Short mmCIF file of N, CA, C and O in Angstrom, two decimals:
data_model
loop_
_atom_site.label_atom_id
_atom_site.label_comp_id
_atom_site.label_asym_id
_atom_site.label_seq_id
_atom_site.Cartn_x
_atom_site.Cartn_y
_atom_site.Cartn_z
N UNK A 24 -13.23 -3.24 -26.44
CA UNK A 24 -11.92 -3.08 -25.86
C UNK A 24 -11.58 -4.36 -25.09
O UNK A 24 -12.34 -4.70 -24.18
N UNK A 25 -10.07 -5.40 -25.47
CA UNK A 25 -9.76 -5.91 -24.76
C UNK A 25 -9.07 -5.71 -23.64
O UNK A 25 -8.25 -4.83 -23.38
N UNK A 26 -9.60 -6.92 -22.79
CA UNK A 26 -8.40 -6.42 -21.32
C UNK A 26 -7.76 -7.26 -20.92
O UNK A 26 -8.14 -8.43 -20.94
N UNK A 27 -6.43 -6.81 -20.37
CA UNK A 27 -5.40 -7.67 -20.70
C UNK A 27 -4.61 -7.57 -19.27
O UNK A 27 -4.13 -6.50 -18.90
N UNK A 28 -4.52 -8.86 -18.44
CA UNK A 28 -3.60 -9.58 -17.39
C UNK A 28 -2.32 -10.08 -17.55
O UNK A 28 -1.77 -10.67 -18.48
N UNK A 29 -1.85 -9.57 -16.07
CA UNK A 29 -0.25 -10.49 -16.33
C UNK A 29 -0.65 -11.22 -14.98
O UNK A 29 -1.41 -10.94 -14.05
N UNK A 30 -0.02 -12.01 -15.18
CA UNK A 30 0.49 -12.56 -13.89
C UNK A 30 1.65 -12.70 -13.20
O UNK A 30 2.37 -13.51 -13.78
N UNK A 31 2.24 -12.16 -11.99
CA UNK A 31 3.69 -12.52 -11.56
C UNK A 31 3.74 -12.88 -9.96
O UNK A 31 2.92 -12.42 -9.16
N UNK A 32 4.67 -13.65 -9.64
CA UNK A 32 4.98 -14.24 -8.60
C UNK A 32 5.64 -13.79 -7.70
O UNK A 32 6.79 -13.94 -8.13
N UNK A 33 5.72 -13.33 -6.75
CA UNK A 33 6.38 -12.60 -5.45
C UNK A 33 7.02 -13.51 -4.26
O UNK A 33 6.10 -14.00 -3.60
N UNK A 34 8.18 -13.86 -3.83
CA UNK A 34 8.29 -14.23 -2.73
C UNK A 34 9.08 -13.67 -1.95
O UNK A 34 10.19 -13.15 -2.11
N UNK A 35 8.20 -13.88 -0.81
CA UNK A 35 8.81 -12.76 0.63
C UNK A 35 9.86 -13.42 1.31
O UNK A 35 9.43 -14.40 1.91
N UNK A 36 11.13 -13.23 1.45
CA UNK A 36 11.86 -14.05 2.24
C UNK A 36 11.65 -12.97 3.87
O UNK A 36 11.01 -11.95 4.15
N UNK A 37 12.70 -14.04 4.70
CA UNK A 37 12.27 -12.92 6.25
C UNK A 37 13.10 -12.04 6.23
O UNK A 37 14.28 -11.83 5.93
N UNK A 38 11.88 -11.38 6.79
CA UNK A 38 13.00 -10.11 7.46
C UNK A 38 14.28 -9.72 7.81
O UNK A 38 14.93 -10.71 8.15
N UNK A 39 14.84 -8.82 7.85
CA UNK A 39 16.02 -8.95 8.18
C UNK A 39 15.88 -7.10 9.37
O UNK A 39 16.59 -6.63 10.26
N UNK A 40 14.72 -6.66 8.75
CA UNK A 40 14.59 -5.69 9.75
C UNK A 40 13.65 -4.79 9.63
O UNK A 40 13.57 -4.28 8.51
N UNK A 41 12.39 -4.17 11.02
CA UNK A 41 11.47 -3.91 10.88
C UNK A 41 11.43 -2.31 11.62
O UNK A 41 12.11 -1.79 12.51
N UNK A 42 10.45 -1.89 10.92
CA UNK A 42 10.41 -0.79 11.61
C UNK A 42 9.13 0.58 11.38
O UNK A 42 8.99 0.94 10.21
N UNK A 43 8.49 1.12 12.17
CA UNK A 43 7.48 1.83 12.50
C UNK A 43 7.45 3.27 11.55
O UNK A 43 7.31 4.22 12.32
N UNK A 44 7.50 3.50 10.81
CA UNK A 44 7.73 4.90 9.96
C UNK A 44 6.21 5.67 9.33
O UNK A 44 5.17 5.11 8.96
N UNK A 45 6.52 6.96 9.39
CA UNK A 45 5.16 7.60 8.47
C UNK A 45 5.61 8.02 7.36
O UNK A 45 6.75 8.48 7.29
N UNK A 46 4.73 7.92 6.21
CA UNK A 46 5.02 8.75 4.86
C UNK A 46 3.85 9.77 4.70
O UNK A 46 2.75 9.70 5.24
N UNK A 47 4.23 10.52 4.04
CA UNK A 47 3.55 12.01 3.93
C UNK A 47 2.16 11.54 3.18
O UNK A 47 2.18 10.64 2.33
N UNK A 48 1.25 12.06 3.47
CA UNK A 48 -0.33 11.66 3.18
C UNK A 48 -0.70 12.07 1.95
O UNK A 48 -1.86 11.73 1.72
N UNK A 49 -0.12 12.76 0.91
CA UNK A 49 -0.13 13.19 -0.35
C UNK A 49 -0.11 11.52 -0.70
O UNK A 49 -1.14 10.89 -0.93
N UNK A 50 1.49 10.83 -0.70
CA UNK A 50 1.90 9.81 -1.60
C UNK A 50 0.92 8.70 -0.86
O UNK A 50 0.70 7.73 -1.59
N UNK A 51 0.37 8.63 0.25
CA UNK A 51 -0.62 8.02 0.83
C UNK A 51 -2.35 7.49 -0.18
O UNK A 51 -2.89 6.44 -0.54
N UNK A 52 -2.65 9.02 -0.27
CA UNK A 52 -3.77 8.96 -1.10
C UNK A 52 -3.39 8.83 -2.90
O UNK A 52 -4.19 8.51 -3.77
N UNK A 53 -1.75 9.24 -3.10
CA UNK A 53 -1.77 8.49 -4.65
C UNK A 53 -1.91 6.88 -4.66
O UNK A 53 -2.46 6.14 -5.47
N UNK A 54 -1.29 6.63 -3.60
CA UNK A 54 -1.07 4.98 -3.69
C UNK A 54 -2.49 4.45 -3.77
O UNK A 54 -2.84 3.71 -4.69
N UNK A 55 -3.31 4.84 -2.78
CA UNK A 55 -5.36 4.61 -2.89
C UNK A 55 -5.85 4.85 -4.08
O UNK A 55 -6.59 3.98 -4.53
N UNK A 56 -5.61 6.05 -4.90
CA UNK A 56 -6.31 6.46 -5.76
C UNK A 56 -6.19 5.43 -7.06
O UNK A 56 -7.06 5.10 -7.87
N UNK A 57 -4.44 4.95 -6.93
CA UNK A 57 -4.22 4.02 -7.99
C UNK A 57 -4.69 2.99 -8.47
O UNK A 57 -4.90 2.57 -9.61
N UNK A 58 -4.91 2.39 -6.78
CA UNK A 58 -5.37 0.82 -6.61
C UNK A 58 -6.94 1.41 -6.94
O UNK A 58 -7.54 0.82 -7.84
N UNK A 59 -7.64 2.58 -6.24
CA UNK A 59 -9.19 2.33 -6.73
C UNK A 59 -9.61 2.67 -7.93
O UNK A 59 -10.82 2.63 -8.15
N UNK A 60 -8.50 3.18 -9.18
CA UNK A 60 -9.25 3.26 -10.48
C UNK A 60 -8.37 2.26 -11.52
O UNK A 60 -8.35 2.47 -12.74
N UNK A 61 -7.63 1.13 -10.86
CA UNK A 61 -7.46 0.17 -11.43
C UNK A 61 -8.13 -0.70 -11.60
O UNK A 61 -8.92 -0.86 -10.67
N UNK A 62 -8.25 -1.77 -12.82
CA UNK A 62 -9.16 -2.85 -12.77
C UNK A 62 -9.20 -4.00 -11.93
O UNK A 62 -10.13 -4.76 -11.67
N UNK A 63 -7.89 -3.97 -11.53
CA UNK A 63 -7.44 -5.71 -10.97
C UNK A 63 -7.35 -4.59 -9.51
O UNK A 63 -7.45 -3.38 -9.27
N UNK A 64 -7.07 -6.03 -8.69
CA UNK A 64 -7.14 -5.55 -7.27
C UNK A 64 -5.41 -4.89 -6.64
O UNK A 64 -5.11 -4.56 -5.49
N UNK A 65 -4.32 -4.88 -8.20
CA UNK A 65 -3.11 -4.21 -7.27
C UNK A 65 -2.53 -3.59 -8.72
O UNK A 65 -2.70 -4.14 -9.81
N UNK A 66 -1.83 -2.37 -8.52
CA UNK A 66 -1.48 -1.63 -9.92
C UNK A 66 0.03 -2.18 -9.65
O UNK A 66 0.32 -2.72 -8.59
N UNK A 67 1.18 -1.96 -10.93
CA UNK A 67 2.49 -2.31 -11.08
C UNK A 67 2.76 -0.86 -11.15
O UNK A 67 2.12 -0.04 -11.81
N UNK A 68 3.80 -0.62 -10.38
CA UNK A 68 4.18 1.22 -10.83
C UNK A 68 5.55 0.98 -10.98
O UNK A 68 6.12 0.46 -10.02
N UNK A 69 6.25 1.26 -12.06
CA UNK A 69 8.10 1.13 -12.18
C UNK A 69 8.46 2.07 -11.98
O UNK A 69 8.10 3.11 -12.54
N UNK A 70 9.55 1.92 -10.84
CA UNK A 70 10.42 3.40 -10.87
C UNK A 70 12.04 3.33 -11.02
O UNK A 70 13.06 3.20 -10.34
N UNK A 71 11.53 3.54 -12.65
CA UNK A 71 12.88 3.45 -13.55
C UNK A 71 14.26 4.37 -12.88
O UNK A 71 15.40 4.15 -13.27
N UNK A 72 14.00 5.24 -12.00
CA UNK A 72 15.46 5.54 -11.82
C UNK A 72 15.94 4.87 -10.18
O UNK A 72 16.73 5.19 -9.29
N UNK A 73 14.98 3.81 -10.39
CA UNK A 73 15.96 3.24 -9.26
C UNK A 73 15.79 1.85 -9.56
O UNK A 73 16.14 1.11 -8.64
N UNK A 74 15.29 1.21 -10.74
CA UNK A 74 15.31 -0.20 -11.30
C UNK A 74 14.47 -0.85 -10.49
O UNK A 74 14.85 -2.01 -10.35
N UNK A 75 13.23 -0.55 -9.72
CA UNK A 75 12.59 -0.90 -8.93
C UNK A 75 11.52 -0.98 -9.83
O UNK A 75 11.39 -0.25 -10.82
N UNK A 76 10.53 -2.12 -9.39
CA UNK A 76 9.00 -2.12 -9.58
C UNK A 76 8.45 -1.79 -8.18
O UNK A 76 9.16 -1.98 -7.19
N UNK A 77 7.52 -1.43 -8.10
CA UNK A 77 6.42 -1.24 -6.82
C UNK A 77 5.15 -1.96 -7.24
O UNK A 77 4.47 -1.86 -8.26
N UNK A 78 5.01 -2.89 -5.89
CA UNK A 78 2.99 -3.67 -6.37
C UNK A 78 2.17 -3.07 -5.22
O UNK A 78 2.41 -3.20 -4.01
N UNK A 79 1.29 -2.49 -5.71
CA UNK A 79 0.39 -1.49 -4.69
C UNK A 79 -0.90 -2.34 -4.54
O UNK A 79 -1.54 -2.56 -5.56
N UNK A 80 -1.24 -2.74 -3.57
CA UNK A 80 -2.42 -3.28 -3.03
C UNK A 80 -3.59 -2.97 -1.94
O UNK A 80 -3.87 -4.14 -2.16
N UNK A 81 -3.97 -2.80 -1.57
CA UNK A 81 -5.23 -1.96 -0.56
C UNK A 81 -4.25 -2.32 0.70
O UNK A 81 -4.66 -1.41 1.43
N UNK A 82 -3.41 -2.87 1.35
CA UNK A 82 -2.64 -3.20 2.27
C UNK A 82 -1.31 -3.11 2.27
O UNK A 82 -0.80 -2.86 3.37
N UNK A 83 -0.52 -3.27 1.26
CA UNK A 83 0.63 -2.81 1.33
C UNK A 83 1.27 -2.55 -0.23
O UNK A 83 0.68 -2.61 -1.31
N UNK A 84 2.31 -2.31 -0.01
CA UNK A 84 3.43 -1.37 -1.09
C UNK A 84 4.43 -2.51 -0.88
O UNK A 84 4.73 -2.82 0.28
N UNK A 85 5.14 -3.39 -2.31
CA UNK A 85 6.35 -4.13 -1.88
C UNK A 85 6.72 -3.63 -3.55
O UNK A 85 6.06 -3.21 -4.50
N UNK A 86 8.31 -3.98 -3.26
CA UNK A 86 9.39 -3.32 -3.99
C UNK A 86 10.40 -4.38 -4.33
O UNK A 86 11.22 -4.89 -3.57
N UNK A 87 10.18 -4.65 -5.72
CA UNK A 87 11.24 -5.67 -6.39
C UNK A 87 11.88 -5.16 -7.60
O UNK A 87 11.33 -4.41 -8.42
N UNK A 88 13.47 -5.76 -7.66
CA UNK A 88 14.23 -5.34 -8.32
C UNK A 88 13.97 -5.67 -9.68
O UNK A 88 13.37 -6.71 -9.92
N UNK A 89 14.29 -5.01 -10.48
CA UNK A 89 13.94 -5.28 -11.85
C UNK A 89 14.95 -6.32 -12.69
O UNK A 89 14.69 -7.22 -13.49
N UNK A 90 16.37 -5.72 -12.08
CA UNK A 90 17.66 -6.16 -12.91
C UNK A 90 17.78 -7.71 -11.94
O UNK A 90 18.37 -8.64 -12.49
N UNK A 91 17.29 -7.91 -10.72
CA UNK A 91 17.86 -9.27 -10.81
C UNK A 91 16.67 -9.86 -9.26
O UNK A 91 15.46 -9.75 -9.13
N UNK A 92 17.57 -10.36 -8.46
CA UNK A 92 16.40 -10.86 -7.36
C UNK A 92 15.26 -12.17 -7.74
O UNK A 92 14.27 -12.28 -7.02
N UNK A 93 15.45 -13.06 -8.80
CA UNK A 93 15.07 -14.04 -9.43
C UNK A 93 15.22 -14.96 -8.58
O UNK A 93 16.39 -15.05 -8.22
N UNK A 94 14.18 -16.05 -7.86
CA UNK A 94 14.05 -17.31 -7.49
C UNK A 94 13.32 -17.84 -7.74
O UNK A 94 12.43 -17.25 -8.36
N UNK A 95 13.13 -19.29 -7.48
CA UNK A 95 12.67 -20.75 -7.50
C UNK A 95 12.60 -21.34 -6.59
O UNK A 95 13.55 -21.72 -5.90
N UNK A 96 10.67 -21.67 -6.29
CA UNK A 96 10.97 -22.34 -5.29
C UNK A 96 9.55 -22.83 -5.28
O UNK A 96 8.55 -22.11 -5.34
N UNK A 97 9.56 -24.25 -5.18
CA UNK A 97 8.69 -25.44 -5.53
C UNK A 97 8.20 -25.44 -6.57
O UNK A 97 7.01 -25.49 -6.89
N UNK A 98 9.51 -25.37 -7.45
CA UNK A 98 9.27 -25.64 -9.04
C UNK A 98 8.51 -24.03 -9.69
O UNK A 98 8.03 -24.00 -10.82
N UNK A 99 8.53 -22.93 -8.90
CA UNK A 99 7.83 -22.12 -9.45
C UNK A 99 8.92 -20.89 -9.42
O UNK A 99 9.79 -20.91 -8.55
N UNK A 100 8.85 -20.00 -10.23
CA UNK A 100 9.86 -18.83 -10.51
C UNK A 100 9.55 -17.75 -10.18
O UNK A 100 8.56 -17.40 -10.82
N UNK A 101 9.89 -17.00 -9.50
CA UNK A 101 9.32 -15.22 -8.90
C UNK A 101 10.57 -14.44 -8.57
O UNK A 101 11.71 -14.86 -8.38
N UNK A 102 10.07 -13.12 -8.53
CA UNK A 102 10.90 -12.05 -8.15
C UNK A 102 10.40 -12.10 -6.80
O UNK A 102 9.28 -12.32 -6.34
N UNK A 103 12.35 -11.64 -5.91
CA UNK A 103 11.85 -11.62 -4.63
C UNK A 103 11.82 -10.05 -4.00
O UNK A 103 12.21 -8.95 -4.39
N UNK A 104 11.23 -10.49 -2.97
CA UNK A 104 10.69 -8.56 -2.67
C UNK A 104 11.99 -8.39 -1.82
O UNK A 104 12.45 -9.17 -0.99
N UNK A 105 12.45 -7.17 -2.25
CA UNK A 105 13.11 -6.80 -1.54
C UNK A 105 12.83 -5.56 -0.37
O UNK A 105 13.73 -5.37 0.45
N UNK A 106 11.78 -4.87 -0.31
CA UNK A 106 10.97 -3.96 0.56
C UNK A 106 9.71 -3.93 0.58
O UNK A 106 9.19 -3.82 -0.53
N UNK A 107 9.04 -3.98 1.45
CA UNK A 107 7.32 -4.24 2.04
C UNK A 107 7.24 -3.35 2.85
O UNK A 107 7.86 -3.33 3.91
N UNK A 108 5.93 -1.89 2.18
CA UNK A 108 5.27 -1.52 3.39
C UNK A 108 3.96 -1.93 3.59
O UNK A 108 3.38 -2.41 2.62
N UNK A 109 3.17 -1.83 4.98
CA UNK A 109 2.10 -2.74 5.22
C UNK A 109 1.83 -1.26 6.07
O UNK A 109 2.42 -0.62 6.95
N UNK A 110 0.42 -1.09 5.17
CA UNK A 110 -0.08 -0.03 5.86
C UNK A 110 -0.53 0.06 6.64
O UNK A 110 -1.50 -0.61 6.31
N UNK A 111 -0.91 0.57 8.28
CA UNK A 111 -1.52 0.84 9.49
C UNK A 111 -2.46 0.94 9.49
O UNK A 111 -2.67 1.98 8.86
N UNK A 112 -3.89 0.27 9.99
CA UNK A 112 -5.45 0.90 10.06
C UNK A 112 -5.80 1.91 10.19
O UNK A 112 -6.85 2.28 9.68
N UNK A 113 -4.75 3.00 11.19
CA UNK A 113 -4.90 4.32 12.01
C UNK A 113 -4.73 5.08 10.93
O UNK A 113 -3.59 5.06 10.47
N UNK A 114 -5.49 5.73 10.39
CA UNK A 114 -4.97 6.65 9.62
C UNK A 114 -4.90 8.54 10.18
O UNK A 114 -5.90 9.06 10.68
N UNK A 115 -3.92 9.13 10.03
CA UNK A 115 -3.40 10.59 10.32
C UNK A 115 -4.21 11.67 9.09
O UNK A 115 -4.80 11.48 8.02
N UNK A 116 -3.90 12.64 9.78
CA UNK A 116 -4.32 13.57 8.81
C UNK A 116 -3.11 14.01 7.62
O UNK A 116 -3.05 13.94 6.39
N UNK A 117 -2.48 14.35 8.39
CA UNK A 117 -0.71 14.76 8.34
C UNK A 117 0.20 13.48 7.82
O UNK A 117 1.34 13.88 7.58
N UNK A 118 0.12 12.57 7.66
CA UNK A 118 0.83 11.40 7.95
C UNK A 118 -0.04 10.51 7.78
O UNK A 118 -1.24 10.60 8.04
N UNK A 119 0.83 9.16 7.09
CA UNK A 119 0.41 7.70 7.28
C UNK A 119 1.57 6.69 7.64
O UNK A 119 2.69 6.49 7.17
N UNK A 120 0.67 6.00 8.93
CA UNK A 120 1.85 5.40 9.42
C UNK A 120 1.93 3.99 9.01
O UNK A 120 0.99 3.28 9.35
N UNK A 121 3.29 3.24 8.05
CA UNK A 121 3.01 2.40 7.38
C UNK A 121 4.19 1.29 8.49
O UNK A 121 4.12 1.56 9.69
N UNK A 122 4.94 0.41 8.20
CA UNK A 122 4.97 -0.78 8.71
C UNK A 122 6.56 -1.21 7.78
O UNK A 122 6.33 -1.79 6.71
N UNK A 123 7.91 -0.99 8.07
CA UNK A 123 8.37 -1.11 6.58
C UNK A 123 9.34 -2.34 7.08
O UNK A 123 9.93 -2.34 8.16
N UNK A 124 9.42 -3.38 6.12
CA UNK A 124 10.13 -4.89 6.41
C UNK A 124 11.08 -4.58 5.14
O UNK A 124 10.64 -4.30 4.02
N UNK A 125 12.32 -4.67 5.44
CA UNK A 125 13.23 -4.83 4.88
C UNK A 125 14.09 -6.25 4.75
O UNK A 125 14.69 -6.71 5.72
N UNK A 126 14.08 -6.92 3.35
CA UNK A 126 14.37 -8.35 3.38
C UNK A 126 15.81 -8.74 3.21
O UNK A 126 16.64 -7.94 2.77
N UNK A 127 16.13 -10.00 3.57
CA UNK A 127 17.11 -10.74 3.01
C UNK A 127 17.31 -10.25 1.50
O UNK A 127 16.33 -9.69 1.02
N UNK A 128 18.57 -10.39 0.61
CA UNK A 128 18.84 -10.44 -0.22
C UNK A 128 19.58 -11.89 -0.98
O UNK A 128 19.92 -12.07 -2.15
N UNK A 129 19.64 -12.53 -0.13
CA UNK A 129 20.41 -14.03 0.54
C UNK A 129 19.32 -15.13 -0.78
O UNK A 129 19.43 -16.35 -0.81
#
């Protein structure tokens, strides 16, 4: 069986606004379970009814548009994130409290 990589480019522009939120600990432990029976260290999850990709990583959740959000920058080409959560060390029973940066679109 071959195995097969993509590679894609992400850039974070700043913030435009931050803020302290929990998500329910169900979608908590899907997001873990994903990243730990994936091969590479972050899964791609599309969520076609909102034209979004999601890149799940042991630390955070970021959210880029599918239909556009395209830049360049030092000669190199990426989709830019348009939402980042950055998950909290503390973890809840009830709850996980994640970290959510909402970007420029600029």
């Amino acid at each position: 069986m071959s195995s097969q990589s993509t590679s894609e480019t992400f850039f974070r522009p700043k913030a435009v606004k931050r803020e302290c939120l929990n998500i329910p600990a169900p979608l908590f432990n899907r997001c873990r379970l994903l990243v730990k029976r994936c091969l590479s260290e972050h899964v791609f999850v599309p969520i076609r009814s909102m034209r979004y990709q999601a890149v799940i990583d042991h630390d955070e959740v970021i959210l880029v548009d599918n239909q556009g959000g395209y830049a360049i920058q030092d000669g190199e080409g990426g989709r830019v994130i348009v939402l980042a959560w950055k998950f909290c060390p503390h973890m809840n029973t009830s709850s996980q409290a994640i970290f959510g940066f909402l970007v420029s679109k600029d």
